[in-house]
Coordinates of C-alpha atoms in Angstrom, one line a residue:
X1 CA 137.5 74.8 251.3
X2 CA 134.4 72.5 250.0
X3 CA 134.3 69.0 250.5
X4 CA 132.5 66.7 248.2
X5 CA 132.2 62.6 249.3
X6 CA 132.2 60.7 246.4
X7 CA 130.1 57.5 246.7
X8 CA 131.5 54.4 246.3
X9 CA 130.5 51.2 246.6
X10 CA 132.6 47.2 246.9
X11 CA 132.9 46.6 243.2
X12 CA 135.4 43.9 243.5
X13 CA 138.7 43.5 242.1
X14 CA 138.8 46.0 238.7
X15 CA 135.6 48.6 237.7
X16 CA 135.8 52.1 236.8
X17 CA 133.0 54.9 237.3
X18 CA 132.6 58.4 235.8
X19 CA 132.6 61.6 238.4
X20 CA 131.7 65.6 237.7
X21 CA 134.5 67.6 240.0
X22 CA 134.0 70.4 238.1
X23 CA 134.5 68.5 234.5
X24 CA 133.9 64.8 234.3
X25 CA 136.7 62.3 235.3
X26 CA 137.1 58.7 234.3
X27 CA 138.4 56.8 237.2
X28 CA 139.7 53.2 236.7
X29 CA 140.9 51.1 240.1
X30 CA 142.7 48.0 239.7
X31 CA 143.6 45.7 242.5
X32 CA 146.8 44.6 242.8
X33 CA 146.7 41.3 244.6
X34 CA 150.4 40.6 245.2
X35 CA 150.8 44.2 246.7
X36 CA 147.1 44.8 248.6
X37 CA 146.2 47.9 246.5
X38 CA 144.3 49.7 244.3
X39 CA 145.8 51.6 241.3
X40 CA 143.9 54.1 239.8
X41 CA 143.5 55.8 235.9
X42 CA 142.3 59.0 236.0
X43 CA 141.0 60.3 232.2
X44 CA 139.5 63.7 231.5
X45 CA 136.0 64.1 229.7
X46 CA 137.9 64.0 226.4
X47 CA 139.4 60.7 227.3
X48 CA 143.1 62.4 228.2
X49 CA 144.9 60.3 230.6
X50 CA 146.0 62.1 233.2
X51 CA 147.0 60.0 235.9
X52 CA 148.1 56.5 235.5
X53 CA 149.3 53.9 238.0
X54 CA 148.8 56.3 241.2
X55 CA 148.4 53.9 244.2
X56 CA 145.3 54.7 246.4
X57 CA 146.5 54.8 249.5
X58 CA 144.7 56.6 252.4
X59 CA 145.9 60.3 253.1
X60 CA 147.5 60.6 250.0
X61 CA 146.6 63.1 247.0
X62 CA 145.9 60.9 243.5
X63 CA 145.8 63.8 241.7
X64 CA 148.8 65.5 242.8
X65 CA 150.8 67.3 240.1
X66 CA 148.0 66.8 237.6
X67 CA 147.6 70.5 235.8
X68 CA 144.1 72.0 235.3
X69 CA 143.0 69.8 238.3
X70 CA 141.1 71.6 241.2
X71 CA 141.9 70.7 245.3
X72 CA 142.8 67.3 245.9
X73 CA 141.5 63.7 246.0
X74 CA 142.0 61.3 248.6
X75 CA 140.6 58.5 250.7
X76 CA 140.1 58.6 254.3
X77 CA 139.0 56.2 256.4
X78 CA 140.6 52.5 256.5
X79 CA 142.7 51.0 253.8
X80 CA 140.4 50.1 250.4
X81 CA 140.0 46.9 249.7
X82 CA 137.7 45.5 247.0
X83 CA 135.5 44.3 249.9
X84 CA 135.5 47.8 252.3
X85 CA 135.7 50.6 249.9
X86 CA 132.8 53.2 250.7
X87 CA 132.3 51.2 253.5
X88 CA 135.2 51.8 255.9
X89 CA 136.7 54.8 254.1
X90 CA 135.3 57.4 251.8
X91 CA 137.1 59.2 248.3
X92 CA 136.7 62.9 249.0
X93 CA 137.7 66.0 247.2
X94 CA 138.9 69.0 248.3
X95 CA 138.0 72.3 246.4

């Protein structure tokens, strides 16, 4: 199985950034203050949502049960914060 890193970089509190994993992906995190977590939006290239609300929590798949979707996505490292994420953990797909 392939593993691709996707970079990311501390973009504080709510950003979004486009990423080919064999089509292109919109990706929208939010951070949820009260709770000390990210939520993510994931949108295909023709702007389908196909995720919505998935928490990003290490170790866990985000794009778990989403059809036409190839391997999994998930951070590894320390919990993401807006502050730490790419720096202490990494978003990598599986293929």
């Amino acid at each position: 199985m392939a593993r691709t890193i996707l970079a990311l970089s501390p973009s504080g509190a709510h950003f979004s950034f486009i990423a080919s994993l064999g089509q292109q992906y919109r990706f929208q995190l939010n951070w949820l203050t009260t709770y000390r977590y990210f939520v993510v939006t994931v949108t295909d290239g023709t702007g389908k949502r196909l995720t919505a609300g998935r928490g990003l929590h290490v170790g866990s798949n985000i794009m778990s049960g989403c059809r036409g979707f190839a391997g999994t996505l998930k951070i590894e490292g320390a919990t993401p914060t807006p502050s730490n994420l790419g720096i202490d953990n990494q978003l990598v797909w599986e293929h």
